[in-house]
Structures are given as C-alpha cells and as structure tokens.
Protein backbone atom coordinates (compact mmCIF):
# COMPACT_ATOMS: atom_id res chain seq x y z
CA UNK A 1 44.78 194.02 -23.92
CA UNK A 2 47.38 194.42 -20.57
CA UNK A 3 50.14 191.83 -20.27
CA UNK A 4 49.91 189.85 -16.68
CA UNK A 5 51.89 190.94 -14.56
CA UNK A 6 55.31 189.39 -13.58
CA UNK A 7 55.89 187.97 -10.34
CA UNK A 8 59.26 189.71 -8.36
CA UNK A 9 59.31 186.81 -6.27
CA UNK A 10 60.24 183.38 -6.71
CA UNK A 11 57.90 180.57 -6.04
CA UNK A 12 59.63 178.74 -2.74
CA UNK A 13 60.54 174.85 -4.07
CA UNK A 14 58.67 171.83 -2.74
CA UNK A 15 61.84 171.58 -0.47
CA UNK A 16 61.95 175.07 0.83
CA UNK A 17 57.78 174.35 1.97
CA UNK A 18 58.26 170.94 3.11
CA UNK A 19 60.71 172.48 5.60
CA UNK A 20 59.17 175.14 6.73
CA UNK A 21 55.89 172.97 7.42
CA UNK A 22 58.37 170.76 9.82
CA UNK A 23 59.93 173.32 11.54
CA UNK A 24 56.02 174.80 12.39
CA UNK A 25 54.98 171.47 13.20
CA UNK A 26 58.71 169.62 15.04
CA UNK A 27 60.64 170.72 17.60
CA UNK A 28 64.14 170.73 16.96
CA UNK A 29 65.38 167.83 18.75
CA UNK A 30 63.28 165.80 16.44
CA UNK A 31 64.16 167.79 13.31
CA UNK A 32 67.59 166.75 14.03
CA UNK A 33 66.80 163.43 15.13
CA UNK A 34 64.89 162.88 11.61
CA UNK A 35 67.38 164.47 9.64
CA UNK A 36 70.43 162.14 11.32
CA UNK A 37 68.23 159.16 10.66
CA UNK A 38 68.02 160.06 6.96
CA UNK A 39 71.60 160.61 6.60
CA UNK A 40 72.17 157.20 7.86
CA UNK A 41 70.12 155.52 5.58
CA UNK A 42 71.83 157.32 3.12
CA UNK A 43 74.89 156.24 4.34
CA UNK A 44 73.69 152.15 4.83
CA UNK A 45 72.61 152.88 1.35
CA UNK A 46 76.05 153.71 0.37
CA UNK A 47 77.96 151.10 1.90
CA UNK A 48 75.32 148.71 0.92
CA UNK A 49 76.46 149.61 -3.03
CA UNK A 50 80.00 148.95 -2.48
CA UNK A 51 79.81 145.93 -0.51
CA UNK A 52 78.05 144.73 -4.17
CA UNK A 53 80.45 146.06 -5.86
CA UNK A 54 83.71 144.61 -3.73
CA UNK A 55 81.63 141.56 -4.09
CA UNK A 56 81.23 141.78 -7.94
CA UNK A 57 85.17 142.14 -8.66
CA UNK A 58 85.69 138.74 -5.78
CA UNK A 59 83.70 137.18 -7.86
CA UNK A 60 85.17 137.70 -11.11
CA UNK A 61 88.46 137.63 -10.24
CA UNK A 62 87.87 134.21 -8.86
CA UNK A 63 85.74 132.98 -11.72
CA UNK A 64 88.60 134.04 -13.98
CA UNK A 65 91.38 132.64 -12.07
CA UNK A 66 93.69 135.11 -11.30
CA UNK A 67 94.70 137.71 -8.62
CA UNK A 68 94.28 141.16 -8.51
C-alpha cells in the first residue's frame, strides 16, 4: 500500500480567500472604504468598553463614598 502524498503547499486561510474574492470582485476605493468603516466600528467598539468601564469605577466610588 503507497502513503498519500504530502501537500508542499499550504492551504490559503479563510482570510487569505475572503480577500482575494474582494479584491476580484471591489475596486479599491471601496476596499478601502470597507476596510476604514470596519476599523471604526472597531474603534466605537472600543471606546464604547471604556466609557462602561469609567462609568463602573463613578459609580462605585460614589456608592462607597469616597474619592479617588
């Protein structure tokens, strides 16, 4: 019985495809439009969290009385 053979090249990750599809299929204005609009929700996402947070520590330092 003969062993399969072994691949030499890596399988491309759902990333890598996913790209490569939208570059074939976008232009690059909207590529970059896309990929600044997902960076910003990233970022409201961020700033989102730490408004929670900030509000979090208001909240127990008032509940507890003192100042921070």
């Amino acid at each position: 019985m003969q062993a399969a053979p072994v691949r030499a090249t890596a399988i491309p990750s759902f990333t890598t495809a996913l790209r490569a599809v939208e570059s074939l299929l976008m232009s690059g204005g909207q590529r970059t439009a896309r990929r600044n609009a997902w960076t910003s929700v990233l970022e409201d996402r961020r700033r989102a969290k730490d408004r929670v947070e900030a509000q979090r520590v208001l909240d127990q330092t008032l509940s507890t009385g003192t100042r921070p």
